[in-house]
Short mmCIF file of C-alpha atoms and ligand atoms in Angstrom, two decimals:
data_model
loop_
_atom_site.label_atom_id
_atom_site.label_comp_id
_atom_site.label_asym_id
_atom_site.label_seq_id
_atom_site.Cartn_x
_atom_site.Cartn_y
_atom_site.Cartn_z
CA UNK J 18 77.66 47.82 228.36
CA UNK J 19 78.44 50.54 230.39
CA UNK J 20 80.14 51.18 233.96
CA UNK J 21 78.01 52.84 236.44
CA UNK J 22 78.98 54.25 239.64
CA UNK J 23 76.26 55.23 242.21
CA UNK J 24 77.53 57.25 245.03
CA UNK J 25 75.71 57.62 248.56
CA UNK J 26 76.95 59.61 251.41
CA UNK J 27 75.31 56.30 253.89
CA UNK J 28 73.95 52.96 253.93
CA UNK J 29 70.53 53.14 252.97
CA UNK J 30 70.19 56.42 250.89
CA UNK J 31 70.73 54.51 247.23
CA UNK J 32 67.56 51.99 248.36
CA UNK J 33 65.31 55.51 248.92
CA UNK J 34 66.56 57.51 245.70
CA UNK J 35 67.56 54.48 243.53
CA UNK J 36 65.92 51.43 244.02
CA UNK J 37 64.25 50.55 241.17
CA UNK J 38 67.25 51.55 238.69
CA UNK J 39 69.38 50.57 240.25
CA UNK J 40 67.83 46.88 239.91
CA UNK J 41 66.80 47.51 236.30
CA UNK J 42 70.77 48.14 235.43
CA UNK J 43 71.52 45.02 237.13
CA UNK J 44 68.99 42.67 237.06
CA UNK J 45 66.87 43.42 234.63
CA UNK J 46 68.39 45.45 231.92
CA UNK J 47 70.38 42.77 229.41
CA UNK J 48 73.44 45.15 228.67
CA UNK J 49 75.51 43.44 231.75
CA UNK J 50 76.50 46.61 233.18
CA UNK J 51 79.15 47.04 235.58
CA UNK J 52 77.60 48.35 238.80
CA UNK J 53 79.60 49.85 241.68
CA UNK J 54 78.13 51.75 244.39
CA UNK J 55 80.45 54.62 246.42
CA UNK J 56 79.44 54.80 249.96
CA UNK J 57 81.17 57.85 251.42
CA UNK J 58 81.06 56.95 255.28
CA UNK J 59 79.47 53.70 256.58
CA UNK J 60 76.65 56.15 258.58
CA UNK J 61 77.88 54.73 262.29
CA UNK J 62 75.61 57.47 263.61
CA UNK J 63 72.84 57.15 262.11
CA UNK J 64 70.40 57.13 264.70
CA UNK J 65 68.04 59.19 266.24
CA UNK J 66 68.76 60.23 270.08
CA UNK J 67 71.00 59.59 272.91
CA UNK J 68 69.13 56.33 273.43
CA UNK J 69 71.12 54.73 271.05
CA UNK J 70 74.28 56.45 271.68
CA UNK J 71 75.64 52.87 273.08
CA UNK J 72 75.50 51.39 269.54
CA UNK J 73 76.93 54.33 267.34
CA UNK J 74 80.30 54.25 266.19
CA UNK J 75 82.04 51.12 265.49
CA UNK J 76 79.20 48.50 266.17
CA UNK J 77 76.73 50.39 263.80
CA UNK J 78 79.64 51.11 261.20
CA UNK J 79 79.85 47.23 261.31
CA UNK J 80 76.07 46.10 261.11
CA UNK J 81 75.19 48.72 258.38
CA UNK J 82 78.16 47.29 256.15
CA UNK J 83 76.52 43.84 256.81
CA UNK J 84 72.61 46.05 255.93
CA UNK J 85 74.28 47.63 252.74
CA UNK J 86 75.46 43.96 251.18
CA UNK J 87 72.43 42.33 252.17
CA UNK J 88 70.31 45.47 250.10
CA UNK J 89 72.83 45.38 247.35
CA UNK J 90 73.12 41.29 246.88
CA UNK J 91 69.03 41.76 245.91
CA UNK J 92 70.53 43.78 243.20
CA UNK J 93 73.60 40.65 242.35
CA UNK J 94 75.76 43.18 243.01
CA UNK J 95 78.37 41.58 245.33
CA UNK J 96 80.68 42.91 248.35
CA UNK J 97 83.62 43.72 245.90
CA UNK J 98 81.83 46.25 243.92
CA UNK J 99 80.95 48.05 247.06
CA UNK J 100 83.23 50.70 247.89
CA UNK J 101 83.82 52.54 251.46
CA UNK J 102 85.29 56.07 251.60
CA UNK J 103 85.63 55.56 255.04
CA UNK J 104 84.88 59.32 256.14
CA UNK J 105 83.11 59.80 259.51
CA UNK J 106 79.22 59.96 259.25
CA UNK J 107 78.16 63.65 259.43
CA UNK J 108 81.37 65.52 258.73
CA UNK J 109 81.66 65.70 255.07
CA UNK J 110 82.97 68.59 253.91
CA UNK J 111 83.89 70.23 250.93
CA UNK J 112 87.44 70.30 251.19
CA UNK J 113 90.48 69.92 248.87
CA UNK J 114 91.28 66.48 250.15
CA UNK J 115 87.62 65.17 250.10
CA UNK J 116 87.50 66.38 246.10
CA UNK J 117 91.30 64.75 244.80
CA UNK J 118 90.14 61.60 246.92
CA UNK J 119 87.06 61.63 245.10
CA UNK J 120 88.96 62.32 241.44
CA UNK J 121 91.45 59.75 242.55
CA UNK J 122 88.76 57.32 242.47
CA UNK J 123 86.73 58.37 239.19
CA UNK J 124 90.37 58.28 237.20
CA UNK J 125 91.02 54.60 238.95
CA UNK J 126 87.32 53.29 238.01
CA UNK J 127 86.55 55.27 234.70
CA UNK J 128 82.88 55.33 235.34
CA UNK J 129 80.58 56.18 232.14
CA UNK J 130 77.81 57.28 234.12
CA UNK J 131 77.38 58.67 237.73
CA UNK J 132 75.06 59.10 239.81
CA UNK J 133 75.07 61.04 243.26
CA UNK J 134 72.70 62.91 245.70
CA UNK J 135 71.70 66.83 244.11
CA UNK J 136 74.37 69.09 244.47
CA UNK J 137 72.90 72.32 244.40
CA UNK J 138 68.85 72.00 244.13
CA UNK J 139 68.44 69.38 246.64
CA UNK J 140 65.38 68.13 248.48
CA UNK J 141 67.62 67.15 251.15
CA UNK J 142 69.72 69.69 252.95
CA UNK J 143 72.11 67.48 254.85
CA UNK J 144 75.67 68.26 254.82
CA UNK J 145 77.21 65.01 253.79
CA UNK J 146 74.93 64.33 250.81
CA UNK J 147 75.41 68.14 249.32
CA UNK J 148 79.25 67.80 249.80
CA UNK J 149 79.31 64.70 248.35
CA UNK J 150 77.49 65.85 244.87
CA UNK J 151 79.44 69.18 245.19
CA UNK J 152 82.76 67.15 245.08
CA UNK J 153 81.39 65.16 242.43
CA UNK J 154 80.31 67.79 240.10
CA UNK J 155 83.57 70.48 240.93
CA UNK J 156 85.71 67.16 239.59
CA UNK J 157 83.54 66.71 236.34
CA UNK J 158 83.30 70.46 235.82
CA UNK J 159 86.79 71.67 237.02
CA UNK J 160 88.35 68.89 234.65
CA UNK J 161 90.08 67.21 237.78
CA UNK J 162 89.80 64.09 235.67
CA UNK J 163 90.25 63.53 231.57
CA UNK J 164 86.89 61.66 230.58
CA UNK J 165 83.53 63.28 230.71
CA UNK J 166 81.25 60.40 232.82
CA UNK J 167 77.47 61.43 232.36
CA UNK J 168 76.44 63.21 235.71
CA UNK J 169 72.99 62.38 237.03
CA UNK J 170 72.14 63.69 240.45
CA UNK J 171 69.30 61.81 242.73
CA UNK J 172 67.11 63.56 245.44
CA UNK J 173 66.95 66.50 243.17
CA UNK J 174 64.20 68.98 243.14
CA UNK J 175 64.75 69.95 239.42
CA UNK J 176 64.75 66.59 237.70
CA UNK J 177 64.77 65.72 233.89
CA UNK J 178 64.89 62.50 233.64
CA UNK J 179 62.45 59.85 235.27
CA UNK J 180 62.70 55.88 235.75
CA UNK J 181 59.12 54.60 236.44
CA UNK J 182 57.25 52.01 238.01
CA UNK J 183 54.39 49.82 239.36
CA UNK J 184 52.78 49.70 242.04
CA UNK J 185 53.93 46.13 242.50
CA UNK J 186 57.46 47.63 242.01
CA UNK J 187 56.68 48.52 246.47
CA UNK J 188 57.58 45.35 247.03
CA UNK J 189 61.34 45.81 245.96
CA UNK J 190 61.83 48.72 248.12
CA UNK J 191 60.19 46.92 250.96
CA UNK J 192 62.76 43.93 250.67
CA UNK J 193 65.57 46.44 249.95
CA UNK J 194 65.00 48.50 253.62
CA UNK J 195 64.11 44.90 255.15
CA UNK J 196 67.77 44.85 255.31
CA UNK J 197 68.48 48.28 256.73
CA UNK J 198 67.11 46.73 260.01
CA UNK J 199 68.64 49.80 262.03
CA UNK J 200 67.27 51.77 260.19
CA UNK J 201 63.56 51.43 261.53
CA UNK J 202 61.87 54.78 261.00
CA UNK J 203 62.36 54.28 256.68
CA UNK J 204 58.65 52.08 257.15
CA UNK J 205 57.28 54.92 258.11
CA UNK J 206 59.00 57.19 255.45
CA UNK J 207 57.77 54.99 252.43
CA UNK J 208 54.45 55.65 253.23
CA UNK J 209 54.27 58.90 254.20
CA UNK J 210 56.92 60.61 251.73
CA UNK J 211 58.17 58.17 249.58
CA UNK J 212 55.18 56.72 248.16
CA UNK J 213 53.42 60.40 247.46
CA UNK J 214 56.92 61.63 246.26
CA UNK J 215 57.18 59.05 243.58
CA UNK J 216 53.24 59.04 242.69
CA UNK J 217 53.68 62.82 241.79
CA UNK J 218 56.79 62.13 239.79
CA UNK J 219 55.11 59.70 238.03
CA UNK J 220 52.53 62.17 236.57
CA UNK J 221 55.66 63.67 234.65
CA UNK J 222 55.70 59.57 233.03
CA UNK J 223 53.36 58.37 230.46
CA UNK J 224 52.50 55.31 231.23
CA UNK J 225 53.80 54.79 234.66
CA UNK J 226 51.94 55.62 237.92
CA UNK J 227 55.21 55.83 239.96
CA UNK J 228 58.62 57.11 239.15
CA UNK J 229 61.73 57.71 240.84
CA UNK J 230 63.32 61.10 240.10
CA UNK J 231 66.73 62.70 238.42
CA UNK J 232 68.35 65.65 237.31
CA UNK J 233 70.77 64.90 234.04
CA UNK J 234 73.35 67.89 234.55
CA UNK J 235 75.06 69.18 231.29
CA UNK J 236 78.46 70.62 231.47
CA UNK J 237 78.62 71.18 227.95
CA UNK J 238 78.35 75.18 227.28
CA UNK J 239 75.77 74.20 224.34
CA UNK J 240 73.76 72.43 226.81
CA UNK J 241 74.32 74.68 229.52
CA UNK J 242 70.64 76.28 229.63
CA UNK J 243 69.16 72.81 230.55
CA UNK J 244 70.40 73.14 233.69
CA UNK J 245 68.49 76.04 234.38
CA UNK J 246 65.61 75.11 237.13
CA UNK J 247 62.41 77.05 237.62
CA UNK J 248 61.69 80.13 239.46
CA UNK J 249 60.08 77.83 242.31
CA UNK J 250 62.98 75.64 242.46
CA UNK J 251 65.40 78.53 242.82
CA UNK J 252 63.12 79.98 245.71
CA UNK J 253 63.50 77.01 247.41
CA UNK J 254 66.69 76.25 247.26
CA UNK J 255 67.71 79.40 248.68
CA UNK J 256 65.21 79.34 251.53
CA UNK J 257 66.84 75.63 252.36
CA UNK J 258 70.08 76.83 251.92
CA UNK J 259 69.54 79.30 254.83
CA UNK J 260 68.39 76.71 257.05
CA UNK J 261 70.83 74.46 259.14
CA UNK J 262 72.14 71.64 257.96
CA UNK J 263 70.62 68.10 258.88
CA UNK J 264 73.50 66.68 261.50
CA UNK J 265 74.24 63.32 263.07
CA UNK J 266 73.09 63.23 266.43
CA UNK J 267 76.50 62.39 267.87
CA UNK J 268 76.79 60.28 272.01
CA UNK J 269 78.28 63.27 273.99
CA UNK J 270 82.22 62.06 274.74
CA UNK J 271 81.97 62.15 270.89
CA UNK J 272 80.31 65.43 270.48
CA UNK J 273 82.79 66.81 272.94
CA UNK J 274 85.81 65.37 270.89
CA UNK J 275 84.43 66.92 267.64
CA UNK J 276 84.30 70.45 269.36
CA UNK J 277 87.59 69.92 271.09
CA UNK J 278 88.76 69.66 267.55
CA UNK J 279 87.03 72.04 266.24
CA UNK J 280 84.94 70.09 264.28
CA UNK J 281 81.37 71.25 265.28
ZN1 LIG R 133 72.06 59.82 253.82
#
């Protein structure tokens, strides 16, 4: 039995990256792990253009609770082991505060295992997802906290480890972002990225045709070299790391606040 903690910077990214492990420690796997899952912000702007600036905020911070505990009961894992940061969707940044709340947490819930979106090779350059693995990993490495959890990261584009699946294994992830209703756009992304993304990982899986991807990081100075990604993976992470980050689209008396503060 182990205790698990899965982080996610919104609603919705744990059903893209983790799905079907997520389901497997929980459901399906007979070790009766203790699942939590970490949500950073409650993503109360995440959605696309000013057409739906009357819903962000407040009313969308509220329905995609309601989405995320609907997803995660198809896992059993209940309301109370879902935990909400409570930082504002598109502003997380790697500050002192955001790390010692984050140790706070990991020396309150003594995870054995963590997992959280790619730090530093990451197939998806958006602000709050890289801060969040970046706080993650600076506790782990810095020694913020006095137990070495194992670190995996998700959305990774230097993985070692893979968790596969069938083709029937769709279906899950279907029912799991039947719940994100707001999130409408995530049909299309299953079968346009998703589904090739997770056939090509597969290829690394004997015996699976699908798998969903992770990068295992080792802190240990033995271990260090595995971290060590290919020449390719370096390239591109540099030429993403050059481009802008991927931003909330904010309603305007919002955006205006932000700058006023000197947030944007
Ligand atoms: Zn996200």
């Amino acid at each position: 039995m182990a205790k698990i903690i899965f982080f996610q910077p919104h609603p919705d990214d744990l059903e893209i990256n983790c799905g079907h492990l997520i389901h497997y420690l929980a459901i399906k796997s007979k070790n009766n792990h203790i699942i939590k899952i970490a949500s950073i912000t409650k993503g109360e702007y995440g959605l696309p253009s000013a057409q739906y600036d009357k819903f962000k905020g407040d009313l969308l911070a509220k329905v995609r609770t309601r989405e995320l505990y609907n997803a995660q009961s198809i896992h059993g894992i209940p309301p109370e082991n879902i935990h909400f940061f409570g930082y504002v969707d598109g502003l997380i940044e790697f500050t002192r505060d955001f790390v010692e709340e984050i140790a706070e947490y990991l020396k309150k819930e003594k995870p054995d295992v963590i997992f959280a979106p790619e730090a530093i090779y990451t197939s998806y350059y958006h602000m709050d997802h890289v801060n969040t693995g970046r706080a993650i990993y600076y506790c782990i490495h810095n020694k913020l906290i006095n137990f070495a959890p194992t670190l995996y990261f998700y959305s990774t584009l230097s993985p070692n480890f893979f968790f596969g699946f069938k083709k029937e294994g769709f279906n899950l992830i279907d029912q799991l972002l039947a719940c994100h209703k707001t999130q409408f756009w995530l049909i299309n992304y299953v079968k346009w990225t998703y589904k090739p993304k997770t056939r090509l990982a597969g290829r690394k899986l004997r015996g699976w045709k699908y798998a969903e991807k992770y990068r295992r990081v080792y802190f240990h100075k033995n271990n260090e070299n595995k971290n060590k990604p290919s020449l390719i993976v370096k390239m591109l992470s540099h030429w993403y790391s050059s481009m802008p980050w991927f931003k909330a689209k904010y309603p305007q008396d919002v955006l205006e606040q932000l700058k006023k503060k000197g947030k944007i």
